[in-house]
């Protein structure tokens, strides 16, 4: 029997919503496609033509459907529109191809109605992409045809053949040289980072890449970083404030660095206390763990070096 982790589904859902907000910015979509859509025709896309498209559809039988994020952009030279259907997932869904085929068909019906397409007009191109950030590899079939079993040879020709692209975040090569200036790749390196002590440096790298004039994007990244930081150090909170010293993102990264420094100093203080005075009681450990600033921890460290008893340090 599988044990359910309380709050896990809710946490995953919040994280999916964070990515949904992130990819509501055209800059994020552009960097995602430039960095990870490794197709020959991708070089011919005109990113200046990016437009957000509504993600709610009503079918002919009046049933409403919602996809995650939809953008469209032209090929260079005012060419045909390409619609990007971006589905955000933190778990693998076996029948994702069916879901995406439904979204793609409803999107095309919507375009036919809105653009009043005629018989000589081509259908809009739709590229379904699953952006997946789960811990386990994506296992679901990536094309409709593979979902059918024991199909007679003569019938296979008539099966729907939708295929979709999967960007499996934790399996991507995020250190390719061509990604050096790609801020979405920098963000994904934070997402995939196994060592919390490396997060501050990666956050500084990301902050340096973001356009300073796009305050809304920087706020979105700040909120996203806070969610990552909270998972790395549960209970720590970085307030979303701004003052004359810098914008919200820079302050978040700076505060993050201070807390990571305090985390390392706290370990050293606990080790020194144990070496000097033996095994520590639970109340003493809690006192040390409650100290949040490097300055306070440095002051305590100096007291421990010269103290003859635990009481002289002010603990206990």
C-alpha positions as MATLAB code, in Angstrom:
seq = 'XXXXXXXXXXXXXXXXXXXXXXXXXXXXXXXXXXXXXXXXXXXXXXXXXXXXXXXXXXXXXXXXXXXXXXXXXXXXXXXXXXXXXXXXXXXXXXXXXXXXXXXXXXXXXXXXXXXXXXXXXXXXXXXXXXXXXXXXXXXXXXXXXXXXXXXXXXXXXXXXXXXXXXXXXXXXXXXXXXXXXXXXXXXXXXXXXXXXXXXXXXXXXXXXXXXXXXXXXXXXXXXXXXXXXXXXXXXXXXXXXXXXXXXXXXXXXXXXXXXXXXXXXXXXXXXXXXXXXXXXXXXXXXXXXXXXXXXXXXXXXXXXXXXXXXXXXXXX';
ca = [
       0.000    0.000    0.000;
       1.405    3.433   -1.000;
       1.632    6.032    1.736;
       0.261    9.427    0.765;
       2.388   12.390    1.781;
       0.102   15.092    3.254;
       0.132   18.287    1.231;
       2.258   16.826   -1.579;
      -0.386   17.241   -4.281;
      -1.149   20.764   -3.093;
       2.565   21.691   -3.162;
       2.988   20.284   -6.668;
      -0.076   22.237   -7.798;
       1.360   25.502   -6.404;
       4.618   24.826   -8.210;
       2.766   24.197  -11.488;
       0.983   27.526  -10.963;
       4.378   29.184  -10.472;
       5.510   27.938  -13.863;
       2.183   28.963  -15.380;
       2.793   32.520  -14.172;
       6.384   32.381  -15.400;
       5.413   31.343  -18.924;
       2.857   34.132  -19.114;
       5.880   36.338  -19.922;
       6.958   36.423  -23.592;
      10.636   36.584  -22.605;
      10.313   33.249  -20.771;
       8.666   31.599  -23.780;
      11.326   32.959  -26.115;
      14.208   31.711  -23.961;
      12.512   28.341  -23.521;
      12.098   27.845  -27.268;
      15.502   29.262  -28.207;
      17.269   27.093  -25.673;
      15.386   23.800  -25.820;
      13.432   23.523  -29.073;
      16.273   21.870  -30.948;
      14.641   21.669  -34.372;
      15.985   23.005  -37.697;
      12.860   25.059  -38.344;
      13.043   26.738  -34.915;
      15.721   29.113  -36.249;
      13.130   30.581  -38.611;
      10.714   31.649  -35.857;
      10.044   35.365  -35.436;
      10.013   35.886  -31.665;
       9.024   39.537  -32.024;
       5.589   38.266  -33.130;
       4.850   36.360  -29.894;
       1.219   36.764  -28.793;
      -0.587   35.242  -25.803;
      -3.739   33.301  -26.735;
      -6.701   32.534  -24.462;
      -6.592   29.039  -23.014;
     -10.332   28.390  -22.544;
     -12.397   26.681  -25.240;
     -16.077   25.867  -25.594;
     -16.794   22.913  -27.868;
     -19.846   22.593  -30.131;
     -21.631   20.636  -27.397;
     -20.950   23.571  -25.004;
     -18.381   21.788  -22.869;
     -15.609   24.048  -21.628;
     -11.956   22.999  -21.572;
      -8.894   24.751  -20.116;
      -5.298   24.198  -21.191;
      -2.308   25.656  -19.332;
      -0.551   28.198  -21.569;
      -0.957   29.005  -25.277;
       1.163   31.367  -27.361;
       1.449   31.923  -31.065;
       4.232   33.337  -33.240;
       4.973   33.612  -36.923;
       7.738   32.238  -39.010;
      10.060   34.932  -40.338;
       8.851   36.976  -43.274;
       5.254   37.165  -41.989;
       4.860   33.446  -42.530;
       2.265   31.087  -41.125;
       1.353   31.189  -37.444;
       2.629   28.452  -35.129;
       0.568   27.872  -31.960;
       2.512   26.659  -28.917;
       0.318   24.576  -26.623;
       2.301   24.374  -23.366;
       1.102   21.882  -20.752;
       2.781   22.106  -17.325;
       3.148   18.833  -15.418;
       4.774   17.665  -12.193;
       3.524   14.074  -12.631;
       3.471   11.760  -15.631;
       0.001   11.260  -17.123;
      -0.394    8.096  -19.227;
      -3.130    9.494  -21.490;
      -1.514   12.918  -22.034;
      -1.661   12.402  -25.809;
      -5.470   12.174  -25.606;
      -5.693   15.341  -23.530;
      -3.423   17.261  -25.891;
      -5.264   16.040  -28.968;
      -8.480   17.370  -27.436;
      -6.870   20.758  -26.677;
      -5.296   20.976  -30.144;
      -8.604   20.188  -31.896;
     -10.531   22.727  -29.802;
      -7.846   25.348  -30.444;
      -8.052   24.758  -34.186;
     -11.843   24.988  -34.087;
     -11.553   28.272  -32.207;
      -9.114   29.664  -34.790;
     -11.390   28.552  -37.651;
     -14.310   30.439  -36.053;
     -12.353   33.521  -35.004;
     -10.362   33.928  -38.223;
     -13.314   32.859  -40.407;
     -11.124   30.426  -42.323;
     -12.291   29.396  -45.781;
     -11.731   26.219  -47.744;
      -8.536   27.552  -49.323;
      -7.012   28.564  -45.959;
      -4.622   26.165  -44.182;
      -5.256   24.925  -40.662;
      -3.092   26.591  -38.006;
       0.020   24.675  -36.973;
      -0.126   23.489  -33.342;
       2.936   22.318  -31.415;
       1.976   20.481  -28.179;
       4.749   20.657  -25.572;
       4.741   19.118  -22.095;
       6.978   20.968  -19.644;
       7.633   18.332  -16.969;
       9.487   18.912  -13.692;
       8.803   15.632  -11.864;
      11.505   13.686  -10.049;
      10.968   10.467  -12.023;
      11.463   10.340  -15.802;
       8.430   10.955  -18.026;
       6.944    7.527  -18.845;
       3.734    8.301  -20.725;
       3.519    7.465  -24.462;
       4.344   10.497  -26.597;
       2.096    9.650  -29.526;
      -1.537    8.629  -29.796;
      -0.940    5.495  -31.864;
       1.065    3.779  -29.150;
      -1.979    3.890  -26.830;
      -3.823    1.333  -28.988;
      -3.316   -2.432  -28.663;
      -3.883   -5.345  -31.042;
      -4.957   -3.178  -33.944;
      -5.585   -4.965  -37.240;
      -2.987   -3.923  -39.864;
      -5.630   -2.408  -42.124;
      -7.022   -0.252  -39.297;
      -3.708    1.187  -38.066;
      -3.605    3.520  -41.058;
      -6.721    5.285  -39.746;
      -5.567    5.874  -36.169;
      -4.977    9.463  -34.985;
      -1.275   10.264  -35.010;
      -0.777   13.271  -32.703;
       2.700   13.485  -31.186;
       3.939   15.851  -28.513;
       7.301   17.100  -27.311;
       8.414   16.579  -23.697;
      10.842   18.908  -21.955;
      11.829   16.787  -18.959;
      13.533   19.401  -16.769;
      15.548   17.054  -14.572;
      16.876   15.134  -17.583;
      17.851   18.167  -19.708;
      21.498   19.066  -20.270;
      21.458   22.523  -18.714;
      25.210   23.097  -19.058;
      25.459   23.156  -22.849;
      27.703   26.084  -23.906;
      24.947   27.612  -26.037;
      22.811   28.025  -22.879;
      25.350   30.304  -21.185;
      23.186   33.422  -21.564;
      19.789   31.743  -21.388;
      18.008   32.828  -18.204;
      15.377   30.070  -18.386;
      18.242   27.534  -18.349;
      19.680   29.381  -15.317;
      16.300   29.148  -13.602;
      16.046   25.423  -14.369;
      19.521   24.869  -12.914;
      18.125   26.211   -9.629;
      15.119   23.886   -9.925;
      17.380   20.854  -10.475;
      20.091   21.825   -7.955;
      20.735   18.924   -5.522;
      22.754   20.985   -3.015;
      21.010   23.863   -1.168;
      24.410   25.471   -0.503;
      24.792   26.124   -4.251;
      21.444   27.864   -4.623;
      22.592   31.370   -3.714;
      25.283   31.445   -6.413;
      22.849   30.155   -9.001;
      20.270   32.773   -7.959;
      22.861   35.548   -8.358;
      23.669   34.250  -11.846;
      19.976   34.258  -12.764;
      19.382   37.764  -11.383;
      22.265   39.163  -13.452;
      20.676   37.849  -16.681;
      17.201   39.334  -16.259;
      16.318   42.626  -17.992;
      16.310   45.342  -15.278;
      13.489   47.249  -16.974;
      10.996   44.360  -16.816;
       9.795   44.806  -13.226;
       6.849   42.412  -13.561;
       9.097   39.576  -14.791;
      11.547   40.233  -11.959;
       8.684   40.123   -9.445;
       7.533   36.797  -10.914;
      11.070   35.398  -10.603;
      11.290   36.706   -7.022;
       8.101   34.861   -6.053;
       9.365   31.730   -7.801;
      12.735   31.916   -5.999;
      10.964   32.257   -2.666;
       9.083   29.010   -3.299;
      12.362   27.217   -4.128;
      14.099   28.734   -1.117;
      11.268   27.745    1.207;
      11.632   24.119    0.092;
      15.415   24.236    0.614;
      15.114   25.801    4.082;
      11.627   25.076    5.470;
      10.355   27.800    7.751;
      12.571   30.542    6.333;
      10.677   33.445    4.806;
      12.032   36.219    2.602;
       9.554   39.147    2.532;
       8.706   40.663   -0.845;
       9.749   44.235   -0.097;
      11.593   46.984   -1.960;
      13.602   49.925   -0.663;
      16.082   52.486   -1.966;
      18.965   50.003   -1.951;
      17.677   47.957   -4.861;
      14.745   46.149   -6.352;
      12.864   43.216   -4.903;
      14.825   40.533   -6.762;
      18.265   41.816   -5.676;
      17.102   42.044   -2.068;
      15.716   38.519   -2.198;
      18.993   37.127   -3.544;
      20.998   39.104   -0.953;
      18.801   37.923    1.897;
      19.043   34.384    0.546;
      22.846   34.627    0.690;
      22.728   35.837    4.291;
      20.483   32.957    5.336;
      22.651   30.398    3.544;
      25.721   31.865    5.261;
      23.932   31.677    8.623;
      23.058   28.049    7.899;
      26.747   27.171    7.425;
      27.846   29.167   10.481;
      25.158   27.500   12.596;
      26.646   24.093   11.776;
      30.102   25.281   12.809;
      28.786   26.754   16.079;
      27.000   23.506   16.987;
      30.131   21.498   16.205;
      32.303   23.804   18.344;
      29.823   23.699   21.225;
      29.862   19.900   21.161;
      33.681   19.804   21.096;
      33.964   22.232   24.012;
      31.103   21.135   26.278;
      30.030   17.672   25.184;
      26.648   16.502   23.952;
      24.117   19.337   23.758;
      20.631   19.226   25.196;
      17.617   19.749   22.939;
      16.828   23.219   24.432;
      20.397   24.425   23.727;
      20.245   23.178   20.127;
      16.937   24.970   19.662;
      18.459   28.201   20.988;
      21.255   28.023   18.426;
      18.930   27.074   15.572;
      16.749   30.099   16.388;
      19.642   32.494   15.669;
      19.091   33.735   12.130;
      21.815   36.292   11.336;
      25.536   35.757   10.626;
      26.400   38.645   12.988;
      24.708   36.997   15.988;
      26.269   33.638   15.157;
      29.719   35.228   14.829;
      29.288   36.869   18.236;
      28.277   33.530   19.770;
      31.274   31.839   18.126;
      33.660   34.302   19.834;
      32.017   33.638   23.209;
      32.342   29.864   22.777;
      36.088   30.137   22.052;
      36.821   31.980   25.320;
      34.078   30.567   27.606;
      34.995   28.102   30.334;
      31.453   26.817   30.769;
      28.356   26.530   28.626;
      26.614   29.083   30.846;
      29.241   31.718   30.020;
      28.157   31.581   26.374;
      24.649   32.713   27.335;
      23.133   29.362   26.380;
      21.468   26.798   28.527;
];
